[in-house]
mmCIF file with all atom_site columns, C-alpha atoms in Angstrom:
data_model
loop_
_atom_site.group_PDB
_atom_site.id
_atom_site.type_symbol
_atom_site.label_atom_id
_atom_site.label_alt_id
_atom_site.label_comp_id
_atom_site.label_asym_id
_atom_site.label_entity_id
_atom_site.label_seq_id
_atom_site.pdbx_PDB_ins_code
_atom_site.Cartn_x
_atom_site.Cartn_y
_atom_site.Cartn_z
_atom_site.occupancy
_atom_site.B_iso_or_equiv
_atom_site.pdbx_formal_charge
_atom_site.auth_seq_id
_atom_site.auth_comp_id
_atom_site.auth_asym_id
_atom_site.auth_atom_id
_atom_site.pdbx_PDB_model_num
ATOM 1   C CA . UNK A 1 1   ? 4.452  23.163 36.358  1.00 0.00 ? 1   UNK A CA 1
ATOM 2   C CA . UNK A 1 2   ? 5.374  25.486 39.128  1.00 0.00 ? 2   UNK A CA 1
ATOM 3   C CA . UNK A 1 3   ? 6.579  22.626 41.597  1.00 0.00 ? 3   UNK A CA 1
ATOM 4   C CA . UNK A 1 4   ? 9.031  21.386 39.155  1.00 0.00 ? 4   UNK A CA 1
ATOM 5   C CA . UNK A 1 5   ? 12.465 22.345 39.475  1.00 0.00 ? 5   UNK A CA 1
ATOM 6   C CA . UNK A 1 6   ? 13.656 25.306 37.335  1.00 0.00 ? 6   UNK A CA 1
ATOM 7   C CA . UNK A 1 7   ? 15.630 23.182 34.602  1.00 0.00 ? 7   UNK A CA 1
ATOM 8   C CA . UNK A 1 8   ? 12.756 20.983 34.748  1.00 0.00 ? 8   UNK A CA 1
ATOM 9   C CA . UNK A 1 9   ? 10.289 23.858 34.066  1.00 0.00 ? 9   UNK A CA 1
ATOM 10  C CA . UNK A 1 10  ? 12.897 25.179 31.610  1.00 0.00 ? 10  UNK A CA 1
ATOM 11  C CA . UNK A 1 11  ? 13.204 21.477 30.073  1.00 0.00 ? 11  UNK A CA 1
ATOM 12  C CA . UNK A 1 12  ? 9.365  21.603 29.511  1.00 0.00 ? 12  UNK A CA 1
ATOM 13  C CA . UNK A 1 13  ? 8.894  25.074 27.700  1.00 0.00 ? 13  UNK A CA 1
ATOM 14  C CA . UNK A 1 14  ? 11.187 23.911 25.479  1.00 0.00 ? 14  UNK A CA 1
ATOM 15  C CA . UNK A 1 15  ? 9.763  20.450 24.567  1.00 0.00 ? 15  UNK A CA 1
ATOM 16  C CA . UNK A 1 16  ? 6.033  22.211 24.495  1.00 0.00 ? 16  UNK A CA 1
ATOM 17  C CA . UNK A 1 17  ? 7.380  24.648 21.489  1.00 0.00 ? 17  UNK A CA 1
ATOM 18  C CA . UNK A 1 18  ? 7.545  21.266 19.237  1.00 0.00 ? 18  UNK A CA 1
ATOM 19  C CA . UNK A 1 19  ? 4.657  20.917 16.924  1.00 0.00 ? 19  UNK A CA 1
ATOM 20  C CA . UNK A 1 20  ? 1.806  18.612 18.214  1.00 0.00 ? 20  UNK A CA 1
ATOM 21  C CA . UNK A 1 21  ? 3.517  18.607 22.252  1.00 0.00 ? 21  UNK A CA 1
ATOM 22  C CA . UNK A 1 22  ? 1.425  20.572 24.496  1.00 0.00 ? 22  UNK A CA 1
ATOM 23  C CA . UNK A 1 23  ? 2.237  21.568 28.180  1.00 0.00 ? 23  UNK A CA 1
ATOM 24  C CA . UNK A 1 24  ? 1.177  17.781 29.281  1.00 0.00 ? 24  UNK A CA 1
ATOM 25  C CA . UNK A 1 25  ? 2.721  15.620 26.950  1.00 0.00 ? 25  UNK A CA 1
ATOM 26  C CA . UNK A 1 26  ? 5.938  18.056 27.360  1.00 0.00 ? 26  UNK A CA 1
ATOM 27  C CA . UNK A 1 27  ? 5.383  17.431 31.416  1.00 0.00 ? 27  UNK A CA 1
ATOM 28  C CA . UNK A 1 28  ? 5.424  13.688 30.878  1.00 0.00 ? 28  UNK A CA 1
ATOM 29  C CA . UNK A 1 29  ? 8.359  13.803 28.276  1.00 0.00 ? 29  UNK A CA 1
ATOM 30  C CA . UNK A 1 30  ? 10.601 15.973 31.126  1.00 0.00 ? 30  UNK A CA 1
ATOM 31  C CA . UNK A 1 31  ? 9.895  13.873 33.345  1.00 0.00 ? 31  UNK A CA 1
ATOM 32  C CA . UNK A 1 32  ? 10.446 10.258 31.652  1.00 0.00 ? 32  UNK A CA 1
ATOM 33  C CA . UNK A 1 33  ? 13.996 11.910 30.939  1.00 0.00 ? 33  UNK A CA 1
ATOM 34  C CA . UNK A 1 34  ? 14.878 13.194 33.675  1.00 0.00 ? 34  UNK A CA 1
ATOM 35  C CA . UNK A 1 35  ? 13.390 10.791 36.168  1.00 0.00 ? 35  UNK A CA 1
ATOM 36  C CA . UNK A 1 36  ? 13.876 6.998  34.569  1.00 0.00 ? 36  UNK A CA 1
ATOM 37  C CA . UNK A 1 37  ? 15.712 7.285  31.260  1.00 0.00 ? 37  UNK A CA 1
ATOM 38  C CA . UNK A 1 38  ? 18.839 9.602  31.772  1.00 0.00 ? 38  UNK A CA 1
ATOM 39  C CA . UNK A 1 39  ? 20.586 7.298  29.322  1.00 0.00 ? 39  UNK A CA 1
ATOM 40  C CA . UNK A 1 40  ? 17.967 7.916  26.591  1.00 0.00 ? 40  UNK A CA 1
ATOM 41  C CA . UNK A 1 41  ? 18.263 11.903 27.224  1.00 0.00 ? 41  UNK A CA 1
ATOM 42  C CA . UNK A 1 42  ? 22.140 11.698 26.973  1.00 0.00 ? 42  UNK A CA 1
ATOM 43  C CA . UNK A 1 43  ? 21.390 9.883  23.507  1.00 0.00 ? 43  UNK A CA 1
ATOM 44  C CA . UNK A 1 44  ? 18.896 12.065 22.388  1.00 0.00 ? 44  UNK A CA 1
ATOM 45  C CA . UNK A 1 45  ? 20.932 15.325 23.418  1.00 0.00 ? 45  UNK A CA 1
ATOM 46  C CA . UNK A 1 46  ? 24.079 13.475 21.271  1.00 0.00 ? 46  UNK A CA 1
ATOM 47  C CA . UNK A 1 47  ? 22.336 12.850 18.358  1.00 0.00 ? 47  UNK A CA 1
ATOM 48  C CA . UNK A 1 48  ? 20.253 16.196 18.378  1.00 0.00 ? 48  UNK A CA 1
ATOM 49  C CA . UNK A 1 49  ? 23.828 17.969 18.517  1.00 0.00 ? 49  UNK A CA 1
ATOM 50  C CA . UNK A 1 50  ? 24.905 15.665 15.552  1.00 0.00 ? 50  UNK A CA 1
ATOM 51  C CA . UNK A 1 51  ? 21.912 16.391 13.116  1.00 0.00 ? 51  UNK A CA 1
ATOM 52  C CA . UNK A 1 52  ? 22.373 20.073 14.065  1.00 0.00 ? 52  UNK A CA 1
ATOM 53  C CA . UNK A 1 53  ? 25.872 19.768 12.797  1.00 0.00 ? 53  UNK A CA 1
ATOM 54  C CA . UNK A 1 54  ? 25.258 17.468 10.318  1.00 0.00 ? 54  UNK A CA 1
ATOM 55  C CA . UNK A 1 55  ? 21.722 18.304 8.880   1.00 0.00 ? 55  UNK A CA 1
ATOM 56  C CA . UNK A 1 56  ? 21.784 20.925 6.139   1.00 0.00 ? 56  UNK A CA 1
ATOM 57  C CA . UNK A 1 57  ? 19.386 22.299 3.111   1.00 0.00 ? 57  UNK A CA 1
ATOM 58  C CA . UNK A 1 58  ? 20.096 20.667 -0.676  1.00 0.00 ? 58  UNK A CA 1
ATOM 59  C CA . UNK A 1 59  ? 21.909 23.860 -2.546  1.00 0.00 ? 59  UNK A CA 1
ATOM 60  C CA . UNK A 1 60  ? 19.514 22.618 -5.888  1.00 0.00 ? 60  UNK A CA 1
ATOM 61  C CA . UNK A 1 61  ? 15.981 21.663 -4.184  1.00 0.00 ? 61  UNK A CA 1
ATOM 62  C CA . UNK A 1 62  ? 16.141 22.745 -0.435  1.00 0.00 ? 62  UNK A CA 1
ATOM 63  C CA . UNK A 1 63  ? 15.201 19.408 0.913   1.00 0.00 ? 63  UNK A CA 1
ATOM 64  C CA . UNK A 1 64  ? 17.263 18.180 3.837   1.00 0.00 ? 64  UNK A CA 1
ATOM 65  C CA . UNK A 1 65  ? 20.759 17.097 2.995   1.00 0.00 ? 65  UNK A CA 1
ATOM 66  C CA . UNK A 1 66  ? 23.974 15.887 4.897   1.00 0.00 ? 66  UNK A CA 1
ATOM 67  C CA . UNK A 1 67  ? 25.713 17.087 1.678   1.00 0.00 ? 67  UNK A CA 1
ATOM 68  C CA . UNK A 1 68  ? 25.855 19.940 -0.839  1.00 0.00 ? 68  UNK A CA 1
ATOM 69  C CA . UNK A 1 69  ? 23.083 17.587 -3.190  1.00 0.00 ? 69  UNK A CA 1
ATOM 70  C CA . UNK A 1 70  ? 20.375 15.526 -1.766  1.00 0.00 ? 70  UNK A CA 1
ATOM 71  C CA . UNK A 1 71  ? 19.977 11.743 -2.591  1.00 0.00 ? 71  UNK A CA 1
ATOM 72  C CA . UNK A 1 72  ? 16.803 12.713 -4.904  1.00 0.00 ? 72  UNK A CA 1
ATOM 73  C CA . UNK A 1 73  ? 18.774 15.590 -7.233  1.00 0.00 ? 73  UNK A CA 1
ATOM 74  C CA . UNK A 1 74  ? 22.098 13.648 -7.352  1.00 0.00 ? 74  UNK A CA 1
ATOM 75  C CA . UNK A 1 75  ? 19.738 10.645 -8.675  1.00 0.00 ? 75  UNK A CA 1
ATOM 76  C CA . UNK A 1 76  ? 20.089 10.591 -12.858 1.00 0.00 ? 76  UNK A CA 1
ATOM 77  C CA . UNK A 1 77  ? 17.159 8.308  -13.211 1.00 0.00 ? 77  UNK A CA 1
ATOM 78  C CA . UNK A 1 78  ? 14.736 11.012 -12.746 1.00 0.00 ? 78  UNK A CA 1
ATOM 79  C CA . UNK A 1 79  ? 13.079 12.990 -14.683 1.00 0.00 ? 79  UNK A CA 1
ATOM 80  C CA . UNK A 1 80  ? 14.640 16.353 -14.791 1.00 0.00 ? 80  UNK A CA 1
ATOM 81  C CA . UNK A 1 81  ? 11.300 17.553 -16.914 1.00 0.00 ? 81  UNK A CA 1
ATOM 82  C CA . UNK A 1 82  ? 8.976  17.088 -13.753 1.00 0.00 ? 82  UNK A CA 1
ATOM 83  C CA . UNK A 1 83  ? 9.458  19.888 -10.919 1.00 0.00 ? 83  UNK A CA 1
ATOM 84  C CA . UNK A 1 84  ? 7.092  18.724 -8.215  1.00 0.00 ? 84  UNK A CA 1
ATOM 85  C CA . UNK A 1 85  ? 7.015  22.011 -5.974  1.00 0.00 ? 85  UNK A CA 1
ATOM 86  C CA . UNK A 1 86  ? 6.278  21.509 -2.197  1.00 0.00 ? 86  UNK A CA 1
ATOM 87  C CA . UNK A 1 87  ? 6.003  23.991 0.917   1.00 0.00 ? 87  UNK A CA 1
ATOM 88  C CA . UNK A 1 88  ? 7.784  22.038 3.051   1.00 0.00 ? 88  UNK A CA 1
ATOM 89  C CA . UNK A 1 89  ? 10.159 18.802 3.555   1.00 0.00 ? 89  UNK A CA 1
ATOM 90  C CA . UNK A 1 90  ? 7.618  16.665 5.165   1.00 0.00 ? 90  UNK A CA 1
ATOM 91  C CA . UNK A 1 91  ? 5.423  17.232 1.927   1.00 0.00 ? 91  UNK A CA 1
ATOM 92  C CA . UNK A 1 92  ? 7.930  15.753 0.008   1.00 0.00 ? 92  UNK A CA 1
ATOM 93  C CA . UNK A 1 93  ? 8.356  12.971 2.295   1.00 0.00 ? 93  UNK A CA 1
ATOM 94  C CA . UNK A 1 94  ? 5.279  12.253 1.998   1.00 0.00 ? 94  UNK A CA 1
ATOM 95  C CA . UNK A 1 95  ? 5.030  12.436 -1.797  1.00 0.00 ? 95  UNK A CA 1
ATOM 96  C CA . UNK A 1 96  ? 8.320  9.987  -2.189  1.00 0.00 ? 96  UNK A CA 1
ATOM 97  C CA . UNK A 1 97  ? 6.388  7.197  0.117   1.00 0.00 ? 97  UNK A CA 1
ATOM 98  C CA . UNK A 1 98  ? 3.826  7.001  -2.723  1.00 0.00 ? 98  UNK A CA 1
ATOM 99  C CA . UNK A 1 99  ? 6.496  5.562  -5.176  1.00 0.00 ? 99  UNK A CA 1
ATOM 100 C CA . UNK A 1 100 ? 4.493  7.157  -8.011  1.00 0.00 ? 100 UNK A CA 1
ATOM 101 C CA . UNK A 1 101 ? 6.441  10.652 -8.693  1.00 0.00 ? 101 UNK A CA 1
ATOM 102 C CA . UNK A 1 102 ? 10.054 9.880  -10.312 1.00 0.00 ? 102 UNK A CA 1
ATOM 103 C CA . UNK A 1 103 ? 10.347 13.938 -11.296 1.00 0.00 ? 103 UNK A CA 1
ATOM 104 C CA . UNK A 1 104 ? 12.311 16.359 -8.948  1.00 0.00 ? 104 UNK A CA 1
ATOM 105 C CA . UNK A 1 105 ? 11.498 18.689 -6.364  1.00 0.00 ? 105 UNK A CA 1
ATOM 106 C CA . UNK A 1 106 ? 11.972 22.152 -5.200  1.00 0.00 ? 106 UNK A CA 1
ATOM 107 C CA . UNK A 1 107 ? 10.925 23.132 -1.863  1.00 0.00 ? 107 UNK A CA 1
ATOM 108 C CA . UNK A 1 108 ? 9.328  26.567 -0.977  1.00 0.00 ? 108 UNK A CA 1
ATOM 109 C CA . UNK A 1 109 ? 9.658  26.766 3.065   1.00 0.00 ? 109 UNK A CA 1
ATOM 110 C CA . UNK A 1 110 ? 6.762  28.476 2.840   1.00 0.00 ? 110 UNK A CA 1
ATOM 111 C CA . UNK A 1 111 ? 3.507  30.137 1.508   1.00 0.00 ? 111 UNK A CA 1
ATOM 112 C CA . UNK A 1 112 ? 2.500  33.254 -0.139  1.00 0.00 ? 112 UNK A CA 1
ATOM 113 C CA . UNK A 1 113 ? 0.426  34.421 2.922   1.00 0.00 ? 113 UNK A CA 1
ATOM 114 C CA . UNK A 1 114 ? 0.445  38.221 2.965   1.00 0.00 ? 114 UNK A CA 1
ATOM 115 C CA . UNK A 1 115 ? -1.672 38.356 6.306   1.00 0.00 ? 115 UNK A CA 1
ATOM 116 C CA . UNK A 1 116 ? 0.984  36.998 8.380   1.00 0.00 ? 116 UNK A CA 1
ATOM 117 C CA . UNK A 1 117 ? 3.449  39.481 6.362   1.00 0.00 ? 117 UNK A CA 1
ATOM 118 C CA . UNK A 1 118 ? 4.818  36.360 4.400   1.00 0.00 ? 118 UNK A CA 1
ATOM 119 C CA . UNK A 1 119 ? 5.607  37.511 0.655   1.00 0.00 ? 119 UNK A CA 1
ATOM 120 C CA . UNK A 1 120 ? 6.751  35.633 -2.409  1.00 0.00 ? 120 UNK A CA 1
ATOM 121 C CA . UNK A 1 121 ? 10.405 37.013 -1.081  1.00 0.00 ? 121 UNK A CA 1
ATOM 122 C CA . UNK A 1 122 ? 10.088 34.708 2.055   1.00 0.00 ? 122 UNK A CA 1
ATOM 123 C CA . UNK A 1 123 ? 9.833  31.465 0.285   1.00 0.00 ? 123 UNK A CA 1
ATOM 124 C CA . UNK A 1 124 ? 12.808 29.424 -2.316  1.00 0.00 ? 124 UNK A CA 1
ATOM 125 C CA . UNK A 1 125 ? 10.773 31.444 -5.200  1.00 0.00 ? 125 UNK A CA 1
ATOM 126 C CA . UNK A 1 126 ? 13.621 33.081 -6.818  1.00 0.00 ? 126 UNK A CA 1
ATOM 127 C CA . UNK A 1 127 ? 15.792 29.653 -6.560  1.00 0.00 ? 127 UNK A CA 1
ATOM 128 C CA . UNK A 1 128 ? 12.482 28.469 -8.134  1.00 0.00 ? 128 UNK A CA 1
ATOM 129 C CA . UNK A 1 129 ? 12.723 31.067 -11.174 1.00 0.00 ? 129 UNK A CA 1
ATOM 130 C CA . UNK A 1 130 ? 16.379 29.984 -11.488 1.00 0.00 ? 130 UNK A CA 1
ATOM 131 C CA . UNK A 1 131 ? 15.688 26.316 -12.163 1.00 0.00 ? 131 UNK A CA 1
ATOM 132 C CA . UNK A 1 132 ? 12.437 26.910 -14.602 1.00 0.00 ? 132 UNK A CA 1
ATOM 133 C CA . UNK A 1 133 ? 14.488 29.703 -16.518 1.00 0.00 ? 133 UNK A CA 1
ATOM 134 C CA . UNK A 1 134 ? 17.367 26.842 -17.063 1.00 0.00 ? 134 UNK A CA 1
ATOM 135 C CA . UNK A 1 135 ? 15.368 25.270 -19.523 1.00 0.00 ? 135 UNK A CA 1
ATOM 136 C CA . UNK A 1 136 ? 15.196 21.378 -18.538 1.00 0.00 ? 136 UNK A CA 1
ATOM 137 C CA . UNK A 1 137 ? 11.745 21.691 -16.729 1.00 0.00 ? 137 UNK A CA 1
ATOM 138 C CA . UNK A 1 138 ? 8.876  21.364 -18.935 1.00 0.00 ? 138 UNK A CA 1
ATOM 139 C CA . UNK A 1 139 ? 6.060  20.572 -16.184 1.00 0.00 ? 139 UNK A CA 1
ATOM 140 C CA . UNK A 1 140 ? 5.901  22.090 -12.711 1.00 0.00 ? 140 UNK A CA 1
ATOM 141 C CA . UNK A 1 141 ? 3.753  19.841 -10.639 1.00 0.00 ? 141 UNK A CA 1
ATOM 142 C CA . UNK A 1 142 ? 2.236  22.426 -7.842  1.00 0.00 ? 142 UNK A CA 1
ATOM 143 C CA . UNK A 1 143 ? 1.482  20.227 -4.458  1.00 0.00 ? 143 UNK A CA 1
ATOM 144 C CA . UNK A 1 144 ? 0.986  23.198 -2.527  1.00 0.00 ? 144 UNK A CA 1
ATOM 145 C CA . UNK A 1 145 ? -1.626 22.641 0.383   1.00 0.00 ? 145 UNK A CA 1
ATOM 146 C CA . UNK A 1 146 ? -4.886 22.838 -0.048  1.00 0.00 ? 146 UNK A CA 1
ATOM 147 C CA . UNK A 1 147 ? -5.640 26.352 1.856   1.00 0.00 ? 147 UNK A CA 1
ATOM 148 C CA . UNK A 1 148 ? -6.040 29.439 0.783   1.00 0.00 ? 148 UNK A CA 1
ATOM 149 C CA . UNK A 1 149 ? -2.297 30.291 1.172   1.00 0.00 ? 149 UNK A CA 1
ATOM 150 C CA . UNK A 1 150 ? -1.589 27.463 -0.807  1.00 0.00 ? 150 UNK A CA 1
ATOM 151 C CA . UNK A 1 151 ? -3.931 28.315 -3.559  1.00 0.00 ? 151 UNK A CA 1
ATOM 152 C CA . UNK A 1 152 ? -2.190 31.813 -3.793  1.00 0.00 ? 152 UNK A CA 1
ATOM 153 C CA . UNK A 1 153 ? 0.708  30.015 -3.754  1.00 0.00 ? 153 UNK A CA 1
ATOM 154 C CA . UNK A 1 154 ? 0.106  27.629 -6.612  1.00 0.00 ? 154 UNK A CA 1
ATOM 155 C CA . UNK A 1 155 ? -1.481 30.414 -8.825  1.00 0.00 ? 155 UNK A CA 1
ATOM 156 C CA . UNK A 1 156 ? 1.241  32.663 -8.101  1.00 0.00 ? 156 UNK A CA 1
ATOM 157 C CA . UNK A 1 157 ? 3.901  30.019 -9.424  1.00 0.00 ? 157 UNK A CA 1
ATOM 158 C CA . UNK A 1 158 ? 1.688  28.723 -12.294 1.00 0.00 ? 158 UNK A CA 1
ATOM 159 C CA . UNK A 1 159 ? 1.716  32.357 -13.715 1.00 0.00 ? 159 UNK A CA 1
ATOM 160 C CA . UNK A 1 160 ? 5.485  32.855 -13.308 1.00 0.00 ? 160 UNK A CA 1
ATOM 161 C CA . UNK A 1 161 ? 5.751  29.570 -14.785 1.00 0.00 ? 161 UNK A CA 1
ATOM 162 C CA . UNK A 1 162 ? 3.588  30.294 -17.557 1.00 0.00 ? 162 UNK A CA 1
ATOM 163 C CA . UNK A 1 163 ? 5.287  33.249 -18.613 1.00 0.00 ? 163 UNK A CA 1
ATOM 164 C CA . UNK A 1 164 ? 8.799  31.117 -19.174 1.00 0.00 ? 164 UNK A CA 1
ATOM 165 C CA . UNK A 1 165 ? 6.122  28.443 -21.329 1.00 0.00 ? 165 UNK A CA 1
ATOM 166 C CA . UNK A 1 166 ? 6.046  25.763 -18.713 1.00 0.00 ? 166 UNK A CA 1
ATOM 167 C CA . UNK A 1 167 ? 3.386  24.127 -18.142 1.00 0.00 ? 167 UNK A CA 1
ATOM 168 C CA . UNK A 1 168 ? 1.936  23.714 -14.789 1.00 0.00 ? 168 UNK A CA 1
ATOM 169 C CA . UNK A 1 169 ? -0.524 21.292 -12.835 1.00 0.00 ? 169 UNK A CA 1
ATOM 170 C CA . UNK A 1 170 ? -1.933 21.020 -9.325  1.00 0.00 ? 170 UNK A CA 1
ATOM 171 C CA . UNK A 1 171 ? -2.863 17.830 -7.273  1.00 0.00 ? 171 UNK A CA 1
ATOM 172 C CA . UNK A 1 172 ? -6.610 17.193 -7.792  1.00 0.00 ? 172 UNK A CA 1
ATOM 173 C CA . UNK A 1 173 ? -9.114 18.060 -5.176  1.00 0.00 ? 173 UNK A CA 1
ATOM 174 C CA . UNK A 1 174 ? -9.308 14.801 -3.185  1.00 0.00 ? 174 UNK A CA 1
ATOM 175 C CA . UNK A 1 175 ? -6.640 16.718 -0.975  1.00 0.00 ? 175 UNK A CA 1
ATOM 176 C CA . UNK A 1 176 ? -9.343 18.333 1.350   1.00 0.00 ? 176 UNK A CA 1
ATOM 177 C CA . UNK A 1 177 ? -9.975 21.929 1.480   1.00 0.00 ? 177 UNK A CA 1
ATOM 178 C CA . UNK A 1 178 ? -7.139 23.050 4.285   1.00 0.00 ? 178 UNK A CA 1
ATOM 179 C CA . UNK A 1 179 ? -5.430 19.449 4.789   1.00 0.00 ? 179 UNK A CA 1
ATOM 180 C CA . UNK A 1 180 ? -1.943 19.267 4.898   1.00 0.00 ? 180 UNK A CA 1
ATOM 181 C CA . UNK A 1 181 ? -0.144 17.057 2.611   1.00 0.00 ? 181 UNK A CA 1
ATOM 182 C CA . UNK A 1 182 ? 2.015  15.260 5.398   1.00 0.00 ? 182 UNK A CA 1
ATOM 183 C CA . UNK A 1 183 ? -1.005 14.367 7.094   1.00 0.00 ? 183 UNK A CA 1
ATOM 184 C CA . UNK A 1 184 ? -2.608 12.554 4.358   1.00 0.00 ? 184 UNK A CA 1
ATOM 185 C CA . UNK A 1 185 ? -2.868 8.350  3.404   1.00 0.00 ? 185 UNK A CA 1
ATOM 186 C CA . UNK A 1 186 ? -1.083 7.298  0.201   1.00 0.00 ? 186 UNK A CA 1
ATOM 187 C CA . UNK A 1 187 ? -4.319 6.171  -1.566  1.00 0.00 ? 187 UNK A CA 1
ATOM 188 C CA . UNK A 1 188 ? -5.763 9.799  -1.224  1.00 0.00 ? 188 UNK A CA 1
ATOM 189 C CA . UNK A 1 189 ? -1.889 11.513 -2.250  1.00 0.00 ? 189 UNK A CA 1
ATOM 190 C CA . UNK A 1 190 ? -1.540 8.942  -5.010  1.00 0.00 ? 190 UNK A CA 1
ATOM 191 C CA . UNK A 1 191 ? -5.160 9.463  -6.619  1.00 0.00 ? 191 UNK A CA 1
ATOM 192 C CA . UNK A 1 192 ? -4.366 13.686 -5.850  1.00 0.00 ? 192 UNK A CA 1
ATOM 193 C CA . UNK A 1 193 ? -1.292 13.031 -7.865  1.00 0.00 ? 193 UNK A CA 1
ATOM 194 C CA . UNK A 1 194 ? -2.788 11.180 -10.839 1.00 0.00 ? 194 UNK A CA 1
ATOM 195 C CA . UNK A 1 195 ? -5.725 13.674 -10.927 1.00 0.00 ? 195 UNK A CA 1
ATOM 196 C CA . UNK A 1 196 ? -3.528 16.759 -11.112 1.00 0.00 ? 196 UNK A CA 1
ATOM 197 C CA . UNK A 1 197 ? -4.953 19.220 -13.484 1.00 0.00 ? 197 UNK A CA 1
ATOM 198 C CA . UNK A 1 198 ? -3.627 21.708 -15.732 1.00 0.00 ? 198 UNK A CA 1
ATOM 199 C CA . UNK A 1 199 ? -3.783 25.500 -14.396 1.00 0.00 ? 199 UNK A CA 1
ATOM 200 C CA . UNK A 1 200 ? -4.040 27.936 -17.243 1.00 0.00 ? 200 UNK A CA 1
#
């Protein structure tokens, strides 16, 4: 990396801090761009700018929104009973592509991993309390991952929950021990879902 230019150097710390880029793939991106597709990296710089501008957090579930609601809470088909609690967008994403779950979400941005210094104050949890304590959810659905964070995580919730009398569930156990939901096939998220058990 040391013969490239300084931008270009720059260019390729930056593209290596993305999840799943390392210092090759980051050299090969940098240089497509800057060598052979200058019109693609004026795109992709327009369009970044745009969904930086654009691109904000749903006030109700803090999934991704270009308004105040997101598509899924503004929708009155679904069932306001079912809270289907997540850690992060792309584990709601990949929830919706199942077709199976027509409840709402909430999204935590987070885990309950004291370790790494990350309390129940660094996730959506009191935006969570807010929602169960309105009344209208009678089920919170906990898709947490399947680590030990996310175990905390889900036990954590399932006693607040339980406390206001709602009842809560968590995907069955064909989510492997320490998978991450975004990284796993519909058959195994939509047999997860419909084996969700009760935690008492």
């Amino acid at each position: 990396m040391h013969n490239f230019p300084r931008a270009m150097q720059r260019l390729i710390m930056e593209l290596s801090k993305l999840p799943s880029i390392g210092e090759k793939s980051a050299t090969r991106l940098a240089y497509h761009l800057v060598s052979s597709d200058r019109e693609l990296a004026q795109s992709l710089t327009r369009v970044m700018s745009e969904a930086l501008a654009a691109v904000r957090l749903c006030s109700k579930c803090f999934f991704l929104s270009e308004e105040e609601l997101c598509p899924i809470c503004r929708d009155e088909s679904r069932d306001a009973g079912m809270l289907c609690v997540v850690e992060k967008p792309m584990d709601l994403v990949a929830l919706e592509r199942m077709h199976e779950f027509n409840g709402l979400y909430h999204v935590l941005h987070g885990v309950w991993a004291p370790l790494r210094g990350r309390g129940p104050e660094s996730m959506k949890l009191d935006e969570l309390m807010v929602r169960l304590r309105e009344g209208k959810v009678t089920e919170v659905v906990l898709a947490t991952s399947s680590t030990v964070e996310g175990d905390a995580t889900a036990l954590y919730i399932a006693r607040l929950a339980g406390e206001l009398g709602v009842k809560s569930s968590r995907l069955a156990q064909g989510v492997p021990k320490g998978g991450e939901l975004e990284y796993l096939d519909d058959v195994t998220l939509s047999r997860a879902f419909a084996g969700r058990s009760v935690i008492s």
